[in-house]
Amino acid sequence: MQKKNKISLKNYNSFGVDVISSNFNIANSEQEIIDFIKKNNIDEPIILGGGTNILFKNNIDRNILKIQIKGIELINETEDYVIVSVGAGEVWNDFVNWTINNDYGGLENLTLIPGNVGSAPIQNIGAYGAELKDTFENCRAISVETGLLRIFNNTECKFSYRSSIFKEKLRNKYIISNVTFKLSKKNHQINFSYKPLEEIIKNNHIFNPTIKDISESVNKIRSSKLPDPKLIGNCGSFFKNPIIDKIDYKKLCEKEKNVPFYKTSENKIKIPAAWLIEKCGYKGIRDGNTGTHDKHALIIVNYGNASGYEIFEFSQKIKNDVLRKFNILLEEEVNIIDK
Ligand code: EPU
């Protein structure tokens, strides 16, 4: 276990917010996590992965535990599929690239999603018609209260849109140390039904796309409209896309033209939060050191020196305006840490 007192978290969060942590710990193995919990069991730590979905509002006195467990291991194989076990501290996109290079299918649509492998199940990461839950076998996780290890299978994780048991009932109760995936070796299920992906595949005259084609296309789409956190601080989508009742959707359509939507069930409709935010006049606007991205209204950016508090205040302005105009309450996708 590495321990640091008083360090800046600027390089540990993709918003690039410069706050100070007075108790920063790095775990390189499962055993180090267990030992840490047994020693510090009164104080619930803040668990840090890649720091790509977190907003620190203030300096942090609480223990921070950064999970840096590495390793990609093939643990089982048949003619049709492989089972791969991955350390929580692996960078998600490095792992996706590894699967593409080995021609293992299932994660290609999730190319270039920021963050680490261990955080991926918590919010059931998803993009371009795929979600983590489609390939997830199980994960190993350590109880923050007891230090005991438990294995969660796919059903036990209770995955849903951008959520899982780790965001709901067991929020902050477990630390994921390792994730296992089931990936295809042949007859890959190529999925390019998501409109922008289908367009790019067609425009490039690709008739039978491989997983590599899908991965490269997703890469192009994401790089063209999502800002690179290395160049400009951000955490991707700041809010979730709200899911509303069909009746409310109809009412909305009476007031607004061409409301984009995805049907999620018989009576529920998901509306892009980006559209609601753009309609409130927020796309590409700057407010002090923060603002929304000019190519995507759902992404709040740090122009350089924004404090966590400033970004938070700006996000709440957006939230209030959307509520006032559309009577829809946006819910943060990013984890907000007070102190
Ligand atoms: N739109 C606007 N204005 C904008 C941008 C988008 O009106 O500035 C509307 C358009 O109608 C567009 C629709 O929103 O068709 C959807 O936009 P997009 O395809 O970019 O997807 P999204 O719903 O905003 C979700 C995820 C992204 C993921 C993309 C692609 C959430 C909260 N976000 O965004 O995930 O990359 O789909 O699948 O579900 C993230 O979680 O950090 C993230 C970036």
Tab-separated table of C-alpha atoms and ligand atoms in Angstrom:
chain	number	residue	atom	x	y	z
A	1	MET	CA	0.000	0.000	0.000
A	2	GLN	CA	1.366	3.415	-0.937
A	3	LYS	CA	0.313	6.285	1.303
A	4	LYS	CA	0.581	9.998	0.586
A	5	ASN	CA	-0.292	12.866	2.862
A	6	LYS	CA	-1.336	16.150	1.302
A	7	ILE	CA	-1.358	15.671	-2.425
A	8	SER	CA	-3.203	17.519	-5.155
A	9	LEU	CA	-5.920	15.477	-6.859
A	10	LYS	CA	-5.599	17.481	-10.098
A	11	ASN	CA	-4.077	14.534	-11.970
A	12	TYR	CA	-6.473	12.036	-10.419
A	13	ASN	CA	-9.752	13.451	-11.732
A	14	SER	CA	-10.584	14.108	-15.371
A	15	PHE	CA	-12.311	17.401	-14.516
A	16	GLY	CA	-8.799	18.484	-13.502
A	17	VAL	CA	-10.070	20.078	-10.313
A	18	ASP	CA	-7.230	21.091	-8.008
A	19	VAL	CA	-8.252	19.971	-4.526
A	20	ILE	CA	-6.042	18.574	-1.784
A	21	SER	CA	-6.329	15.097	-0.330
A	22	SER	CA	-4.798	14.716	3.118
A	23	ASN	CA	-5.115	10.913	3.217
A	24	PHE	CA	-4.380	9.347	-0.138
A	25	ASN	CA	-3.778	5.592	-0.398
A	26	ILE	CA	-3.031	3.405	-3.391
A	27	ALA	CA	-3.898	-0.322	-3.371
A	28	ASN	CA	-2.029	-2.558	-5.810
A	29	SER	CA	-3.667	-5.840	-4.779
A	30	GLU	CA	-6.818	-7.309	-3.303
A	31	GLN	CA	-4.950	-8.137	-0.113
A	32	GLU	CA	-3.885	-4.507	0.282
A	33	ILE	CA	-7.552	-3.448	0.100
A	34	ILE	CA	-8.518	-6.021	2.734
A	35	ASP	CA	-5.680	-4.944	5.060
A	36	PHE	CA	-6.602	-1.296	4.570
A	37	ILE	CA	-10.234	-1.897	5.515
A	38	LYS	CA	-9.367	-3.913	8.565
A	39	LYS	CA	-7.110	-1.098	9.756
A	40	ASN	CA	-9.450	1.810	8.963
A	41	ASN	CA	-12.859	0.308	9.582
A	42	ILE	CA	-14.384	3.338	11.284
A	43	ASP	CA	-13.908	5.655	8.358
A	44	GLU	CA	-15.679	4.902	5.047
A	45	PRO	CA	-13.126	5.681	2.320
A	46	ILE	CA	-13.729	7.378	-1.005
A	47	ILE	CA	-12.932	4.796	-3.660
A	48	LEU	CA	-11.150	6.170	-6.675
A	49	GLY	CA	-10.752	4.434	-10.034
A	50	GLY	CA	-9.761	6.434	-13.098
A	51	GLY	CA	-11.391	9.572	-11.650
A	52	THR	CA	-13.383	10.090	-14.845
A	53	ASN	CA	-16.841	10.248	-13.297
A	54	ILE	CA	-16.254	12.176	-10.108
A	55	LEU	CA	-16.487	15.821	-9.074
A	56	PHE	CA	-14.638	16.924	-5.937
A	57	LYS	CA	-16.290	20.058	-4.577
A	58	ASN	CA	-13.791	20.686	-1.776
A	59	ASN	CA	-10.520	19.494	-0.251
A	60	ILE	CA	-10.844	15.947	1.031
A	61	ASP	CA	-9.915	14.946	4.587
A	62	ARG	CA	-11.456	11.476	4.411
A	63	ASN	CA	-9.342	8.521	3.324
A	64	ILE	CA	-9.160	8.121	-0.431
A	65	LEU	CA	-8.370	4.631	-1.672
A	66	LYS	CA	-7.190	4.503	-5.267
A	67	ILE	CA	-7.507	1.047	-6.797
A	68	GLN	CA	-4.556	0.214	-8.999
A	69	ILE	CA	-4.844	-3.568	-9.369
A	70	LYS	CA	-3.485	-4.559	-12.776
A	71	GLY	CA	-3.556	-7.679	-14.942
A	72	ILE	CA	-5.510	-9.259	-17.796
A	73	GLU	CA	-5.766	-13.031	-17.575
A	74	LEU	CA	-7.455	-15.582	-19.811
A	75	ILE	CA	-8.960	-18.030	-17.338
A	76	ASN	CA	-11.069	-20.283	-19.550
A	77	GLU	CA	-11.534	-20.941	-23.234
A	78	THR	CA	-13.765	-22.998	-25.519
A	79	GLU	CA	-14.045	-23.059	-29.293
A	80	ASP	CA	-16.627	-20.271	-29.122
A	81	TYR	CA	-15.676	-17.982	-26.293
A	82	VAL	CA	-13.069	-16.885	-23.754
A	83	ILE	CA	-13.446	-15.933	-20.114
A	84	VAL	CA	-11.119	-13.074	-19.235
A	85	SER	CA	-10.394	-11.787	-15.766
A	86	VAL	CA	-9.233	-8.170	-15.446
A	87	GLY	CA	-7.802	-6.168	-12.545
A	88	ALA	CA	-10.005	-3.243	-11.492
A	89	GLY	CA	-7.167	-0.772	-12.042
A	90	GLU	CA	-6.708	-1.542	-15.744
A	91	VAL	CA	-7.652	1.382	-17.989
A	92	TRP	CA	-10.946	0.445	-19.687
A	93	ASN	CA	-9.917	1.450	-23.195
A	94	ASP	CA	-6.550	-0.350	-22.971
A	95	PHE	CA	-8.481	-3.493	-22.133
A	96	VAL	CA	-10.929	-2.914	-25.021
A	97	ASN	CA	-7.958	-2.508	-27.390
A	98	TRP	CA	-6.502	-5.753	-26.058
A	99	THR	CA	-9.773	-7.566	-26.892
A	100	ILE	CA	-9.841	-6.094	-30.411
A	101	ASN	CA	-6.201	-7.048	-31.047
A	102	ASN	CA	-7.005	-10.622	-29.971
A	103	ASP	CA	-10.243	-10.657	-32.008
A	104	TYR	CA	-12.428	-11.258	-28.956
A	105	GLY	CA	-15.880	-9.786	-29.525
A	106	GLY	CA	-18.327	-7.974	-27.263
A	107	LEU	CA	-16.682	-4.746	-26.147
A	108	GLU	CA	-16.063	-3.014	-29.485
A	109	ASN	CA	-19.032	-0.612	-29.101
A	110	LEU	CA	-17.615	0.463	-25.744
A	111	THR	CA	-14.358	1.724	-27.267
A	112	LEU	CA	-12.859	4.917	-25.821
A	113	ILE	CA	-15.108	5.128	-22.771
A	114	PRO	CA	-12.953	6.799	-20.130
A	115	GLY	CA	-12.275	5.229	-16.749
A	116	ASN	CA	-11.033	1.988	-15.269
A	117	VAL	CA	-12.346	-1.559	-15.489
A	118	GLY	CA	-13.388	-1.659	-11.821
A	119	SER	CA	-15.751	1.303	-12.195
A	120	ALA	CA	-17.427	-0.057	-15.315
A	121	PRO	CA	-19.961	-2.345	-13.566
A	122	ILE	CA	-20.956	0.309	-11.017
A	123	GLN	CA	-22.752	2.395	-13.594
A	124	ASN	CA	-23.134	-0.363	-16.201
A	125	ILE	CA	-21.248	1.732	-18.761
A	126	GLY	CA	-22.878	1.865	-22.151
A	127	ALA	CA	-22.585	3.414	-25.579
A	128	TYR	CA	-23.758	2.887	-29.161
A	129	GLY	CA	-26.266	0.167	-28.408
A	130	ALA	CA	-24.128	-1.910	-26.017
A	131	GLU	CA	-23.783	-2.102	-22.267
A	132	LEU	CA	-21.262	-3.696	-19.964
A	133	LYS	CA	-23.899	-6.142	-18.706
A	134	ASP	CA	-23.978	-7.855	-22.130
A	135	THR	CA	-20.530	-9.416	-21.578
A	136	PHE	CA	-20.166	-9.282	-17.790
A	137	GLU	CA	-19.712	-12.675	-16.086
A	138	ASN	CA	-18.953	-11.688	-12.506
A	139	CYS	CA	-16.869	-9.435	-10.307
A	140	ARG	CA	-14.918	-9.815	-7.107
A	141	ALA	CA	-15.684	-7.166	-4.508
A	142	ILE	CA	-14.610	-6.460	-0.944
A	143	SER	CA	-17.016	-5.282	1.725
A	144	VAL	CA	-16.056	-1.863	3.084
A	145	GLU	CA	-17.537	-2.845	6.442
A	146	THR	CA	-16.050	-6.320	6.988
A	147	GLY	CA	-13.161	-6.636	4.540
A	148	LEU	CA	-14.706	-9.903	3.300
A	149	LEU	CA	-14.556	-10.860	-0.348
A	150	ARG	CA	-17.720	-11.668	-2.306
A	151	ILE	CA	-18.343	-12.674	-5.898
A	152	PHE	CA	-21.314	-11.047	-7.672
A	153	ASN	CA	-22.691	-12.694	-10.806
A	154	ASN	CA	-24.546	-10.820	-13.541
A	155	THR	CA	-28.017	-11.211	-11.992
A	156	GLU	CA	-26.815	-10.239	-8.523
A	157	CYS	CA	-25.458	-6.963	-9.884
A	158	LYS	CA	-29.024	-5.879	-10.860
A	159	PHE	CA	-27.827	-3.930	-13.868
A	160	SER	CA	-30.063	-1.250	-15.384
A	161	TYR	CA	-29.526	1.917	-17.420
A	162	ARG	CA	-26.342	3.502	-16.017
A	163	SER	CA	-26.856	1.711	-12.735
A	164	SER	CA	-26.343	-1.461	-10.704
A	165	ILE	CA	-26.642	-2.674	-7.131
A	166	PHE	CA	-23.351	-0.828	-6.460
A	167	LYS	CA	-25.072	2.486	-7.192
A	168	GLU	CA	-28.276	1.611	-5.353
A	169	LYS	CA	-28.689	-0.734	-2.389
A	170	LEU	CA	-24.963	-1.392	-1.951
A	171	ARG	CA	-23.804	2.129	-2.794
A	172	ASN	CA	-20.314	2.673	-1.294
A	173	LYS	CA	-20.529	-0.711	0.434
A	174	TYR	CA	-18.199	-2.719	-1.825
A	175	ILE	CA	-14.890	-2.168	-3.575
A	176	ILE	CA	-14.618	-3.988	-6.895
A	177	SER	CA	-11.184	-5.555	-7.264
A	178	ASN	CA	-11.578	-7.632	-10.401
A	179	VAL	CA	-14.065	-8.102	-13.276
A	180	THR	CA	-14.588	-11.185	-15.455
A	181	PHE	CA	-15.989	-11.035	-19.004
A	182	LYS	CA	-17.274	-13.592	-21.482
A	183	LEU	CA	-16.212	-12.667	-25.009
A	184	SER	CA	-16.869	-14.350	-28.336
A	185	LYS	CA	-14.065	-15.951	-30.367
A	186	LYS	CA	-16.121	-16.379	-33.543
A	187	ASN	CA	-19.519	-15.446	-34.984
A	188	HIS	CA	-19.225	-12.085	-33.283
A	189	GLN	CA	-22.544	-10.315	-32.694
A	190	ILE	CA	-21.840	-7.178	-34.674
A	191	ASN	CA	-24.160	-4.374	-33.578
A	192	PHE	CA	-24.297	-1.127	-35.498
A	193	SER	CA	-27.978	-0.348	-35.186
A	194	TYR	CA	-27.219	2.913	-33.349
A	195	LYS	CA	-27.870	5.601	-35.985
A	196	PRO	CA	-24.581	7.531	-36.022
A	197	LEU	CA	-22.648	4.263	-36.049
A	198	GLU	CA	-24.714	2.859	-38.911
A	199	GLU	CA	-24.118	6.068	-40.879
A	200	ILE	CA	-20.354	6.013	-40.496
A	201	ILE	CA	-20.195	2.311	-41.464
A	202	LYS	CA	-22.322	2.950	-44.585
A	203	ASN	CA	-20.440	6.102	-45.556
A	204	ASN	CA	-17.199	4.150	-45.449
A	205	HIS	CA	-18.724	1.443	-47.683
A	206	ILE	CA	-18.074	-1.296	-45.151
A	207	PHE	CA	-20.425	-4.167	-45.959
A	208	ASN	CA	-19.494	-6.808	-43.396
A	209	PRO	CA	-18.002	-4.866	-40.498
A	210	THR	CA	-15.565	-6.663	-38.210
A	211	ILE	CA	-15.213	-5.838	-34.524
A	212	LYS	CA	-12.153	-3.796	-35.505
A	213	ASP	CA	-14.266	-1.734	-37.955
A	214	ILE	CA	-16.837	-1.107	-35.232
A	215	SER	CA	-14.191	-0.132	-32.727
A	216	GLU	CA	-12.520	2.258	-35.193
A	217	SER	CA	-15.870	3.805	-36.127
A	218	VAL	CA	-16.858	4.323	-32.491
A	219	ASN	CA	-13.437	5.826	-31.954
A	220	LYS	CA	-14.042	8.318	-34.772
A	221	ILE	CA	-17.518	9.300	-33.549
A	222	ARG	CA	-16.439	9.761	-29.958
A	223	SER	CA	-13.304	11.720	-30.845
A	224	SER	CA	-15.278	14.011	-33.144
A	225	LYS	CA	-17.834	15.115	-30.583
A	226	LEU	CA	-16.577	14.307	-27.095
A	227	PRO	CA	-13.764	16.465	-25.710
A	228	ASP	CA	-10.541	14.681	-24.730
A	229	PRO	CA	-10.147	15.124	-20.940
A	230	LYS	CA	-6.372	15.375	-21.459
A	231	LEU	CA	-6.973	18.599	-23.373
A	232	ILE	CA	-10.015	19.991	-21.611
A	233	GLY	CA	-11.274	18.773	-18.234
A	234	ASN	CA	-14.588	16.906	-18.331
A	235	CYS	CA	-16.383	13.783	-17.131
A	236	GLY	CA	-18.415	12.911	-20.229
A	237	SER	CA	-22.169	13.070	-19.709
A	238	PHE	CA	-22.825	15.081	-16.565
A	239	PHE	CA	-26.467	13.976	-16.239
A	240	LYS	CA	-28.329	10.781	-17.078
A	241	ASN	CA	-30.896	10.811	-19.855
A	242	PRO	CA	-34.226	11.162	-18.037
A	243	ILE	CA	-36.856	8.463	-18.465
A	244	ILE	CA	-40.375	9.903	-18.456
A	245	ASP	CA	-43.952	8.613	-18.794
A	246	LYS	CA	-45.381	8.355	-22.285
A	247	ILE	CA	-48.159	10.797	-21.296
A	248	ASP	CA	-45.605	13.430	-20.307
A	249	TYR	CA	-43.725	12.811	-23.532
A	250	LYS	CA	-46.911	13.501	-25.518
A	251	LYS	CA	-47.457	16.734	-23.571
A	252	LEU	CA	-43.870	17.743	-24.344
A	253	CYS	CA	-44.460	17.096	-28.063
A	254	GLU	CA	-47.416	19.475	-28.006
A	255	LYS	CA	-45.063	22.248	-26.922
A	256	GLU	CA	-41.861	21.348	-28.826
A	257	LYS	CA	-41.173	20.081	-32.335
A	258	ASN	CA	-39.114	16.951	-33.110
A	259	VAL	CA	-38.394	15.832	-29.568
A	260	PRO	CA	-35.802	13.042	-29.874
A	261	PHE	CA	-36.618	9.891	-27.907
A	262	TYR	CA	-35.846	6.221	-27.290
A	263	LYS	CA	-38.646	3.957	-26.161
A	264	THR	CA	-37.496	2.011	-23.095
A	265	SER	CA	-40.724	0.140	-22.319
A	266	GLU	CA	-44.442	0.239	-23.190
A	267	ASN	CA	-45.070	3.352	-21.092
A	268	LYS	CA	-41.663	4.907	-20.676
A	269	ILE	CA	-39.629	7.142	-22.952
A	270	LYS	CA	-35.994	8.199	-22.574
A	271	ILE	CA	-35.191	11.739	-23.724
A	272	PRO	CA	-31.628	12.917	-24.393
A	273	ALA	CA	-30.646	15.272	-21.577
A	274	ALA	CA	-28.399	17.007	-24.135
A	275	TRP	CA	-31.467	18.061	-26.114
A	276	LEU	CA	-33.230	19.471	-23.050
A	277	ILE	CA	-30.095	21.369	-22.045
A	278	GLU	CA	-29.523	22.706	-25.551
A	279	LYS	CA	-33.151	23.883	-25.674
A	280	CYS	CA	-32.495	25.873	-22.497
A	281	GLY	CA	-29.764	27.720	-24.384
A	282	TYR	CA	-26.753	26.086	-22.808
A	283	LYS	CA	-24.899	24.451	-25.693
A	284	GLY	CA	-21.329	25.748	-26.032
A	285	ILE	CA	-21.759	28.529	-23.513
A	286	ARG	CA	-19.058	29.654	-21.109
A	287	ASP	CA	-19.648	30.732	-17.526
A	288	GLY	CA	-16.410	31.852	-15.876
A	289	ASN	CA	-14.010	28.911	-15.885
A	290	THR	CA	-16.659	26.391	-16.765
A	291	GLY	CA	-19.274	25.821	-19.472
A	292	THR	CA	-20.837	23.255	-21.788
A	293	HIS	CA	-18.996	21.732	-24.733
A	294	ASP	CA	-19.762	23.340	-28.104
A	295	LYS	CA	-20.363	19.962	-29.775
A	296	HIS	CA	-22.332	18.344	-26.962
A	297	ALA	CA	-24.540	20.141	-24.474
A	298	LEU	CA	-24.463	17.302	-21.911
A	299	ILE	CA	-20.758	17.702	-21.288
A	300	ILE	CA	-19.649	20.241	-18.735
A	301	VAL	CA	-16.054	21.333	-19.202
A	302	ASN	CA	-13.366	22.947	-17.110
A	303	TYR	CA	-11.615	25.663	-19.118
A	304	GLY	CA	-8.571	25.479	-16.876
A	305	ASN	CA	-8.961	26.728	-13.373
A	306	ALA	CA	-12.523	25.962	-12.399
A	307	SER	CA	-13.017	24.863	-8.824
A	308	GLY	CA	-15.182	21.846	-8.122
A	309	TYR	CA	-17.653	24.141	-6.443
A	310	GLU	CA	-17.890	26.368	-9.527
A	311	ILE	CA	-18.566	23.369	-11.797
A	312	PHE	CA	-21.182	22.121	-9.351
A	313	GLU	CA	-22.926	25.512	-9.179
A	314	PHE	CA	-23.021	25.694	-12.963
A	315	SER	CA	-24.497	22.181	-13.190
A	316	GLN	CA	-27.244	23.172	-10.752
A	317	LYS	CA	-28.106	26.238	-12.869
A	318	ILE	CA	-28.620	23.905	-15.827
A	319	LYS	CA	-30.652	21.512	-13.709
A	320	ASN	CA	-32.903	24.314	-12.425
A	321	ASP	CA	-33.477	25.750	-15.893
A	322	VAL	CA	-34.403	22.339	-17.339
A	323	LEU	CA	-36.795	21.800	-14.435
A	324	ARG	CA	-38.378	25.201	-14.929
A	325	LYS	CA	-38.772	24.884	-18.697
A	326	PHE	CA	-39.714	21.210	-19.034
A	327	ASN	CA	-40.699	20.103	-15.527
A	328	ILE	CA	-38.121	17.301	-15.823
A	329	LEU	CA	-35.655	16.753	-12.986
A	330	LEU	CA	-32.232	15.757	-14.282
A	331	GLU	CA	-30.218	13.326	-12.209
A	332	GLU	CA	-26.430	13.579	-12.055
A	333	GLU	CA	-24.475	10.779	-13.695
A	334	VAL	CA	-21.240	12.097	-12.215
A	335	ASN	CA	-20.571	11.327	-8.533
A	336	ILE	CA	-20.440	14.531	-6.539
A	337	ILE	CA	-18.170	14.403	-3.499
A	338	ASP	CA	-18.801	17.119	-0.910
A	339	LYS	CA	-15.784	16.522	1.322
B	1	EPU	N1	-28.339	16.095	-28.677
B	1	EPU	C1	-28.683	17.448	-28.655
B	1	EPU	N2	-27.699	18.358	-28.435
B	1	EPU	C2	-26.395	17.997	-28.245
B	1	EPU	C3	-26.050	16.648	-28.305
B	1	EPU	C4	-27.032	15.690	-28.506
B	1	EPU	O1	-29.840	17.802	-28.826
B	1	EPU	O2	-25.564	18.891	-28.024
B	1	EPU	C5	-29.410	15.119	-28.871
B	1	EPU	C6	-29.510	14.635	-30.312
B	1	EPU	O3	-30.884	14.474	-30.608
B	1	EPU	C7	-28.841	13.272	-30.261
B	1	EPU	C8	-29.210	12.815	-28.872
B	1	EPU	O4	-29.162	13.991	-28.073
B	1	EPU	O5	-29.338	12.411	-31.233
B	1	EPU	C9	-28.309	11.751	-28.290
B	1	EPU	O6	-26.975	12.211	-28.288
B	1	EPU	P1	-25.758	11.172	-28.226
B	1	EPU	O7	-25.899	10.189	-29.332
B	1	EPU	O8	-24.498	11.936	-28.154
B	1	EPU	O9	-26.019	10.354	-26.895
B	1	EPU	P2	-26.376	10.798	-25.409
B	1	EPU	O10	-27.692	10.193	-25.108
B	1	EPU	O11	-26.213	12.256	-25.156
B	1	EPU	C10	-25.368	8.664	-24.357
B	1	EPU	C11	-24.445	8.384	-23.216
B	1	EPU	C12	-23.006	8.613	-23.639
B	1	EPU	C13	-22.687	7.715	-24.818
B	1	EPU	C14	-23.673	8.051	-25.952
B	1	EPU	C15	-23.499	7.172	-27.168
B	1	EPU	C16	-25.768	8.857	-21.237
B	1	EPU	C17	-26.004	9.773	-20.086
B	1	EPU	N3	-24.796	9.211	-22.077
B	1	EPU	O12	-25.252	10.060	-24.596
B	1	EPU	O13	-22.160	8.225	-22.572
B	1	EPU	O14	-21.363	7.907	-25.268
B	1	EPU	O15	-25.024	7.875	-25.478
B	1	EPU	O16	-24.069	5.929	-26.953
B	1	EPU	O17	-26.436	7.820	-21.349
B	1	EPU	C18	-21.079	9.055	-20.618
B	1	EPU	O18	-21.789	8.274	-19.986
B	1	EPU	O19	-20.229	9.795	-20.057
B	1	EPU	C19	-21.230	9.120	-22.061
B	1	EPU	C20	-20.549	9.972	-22.805
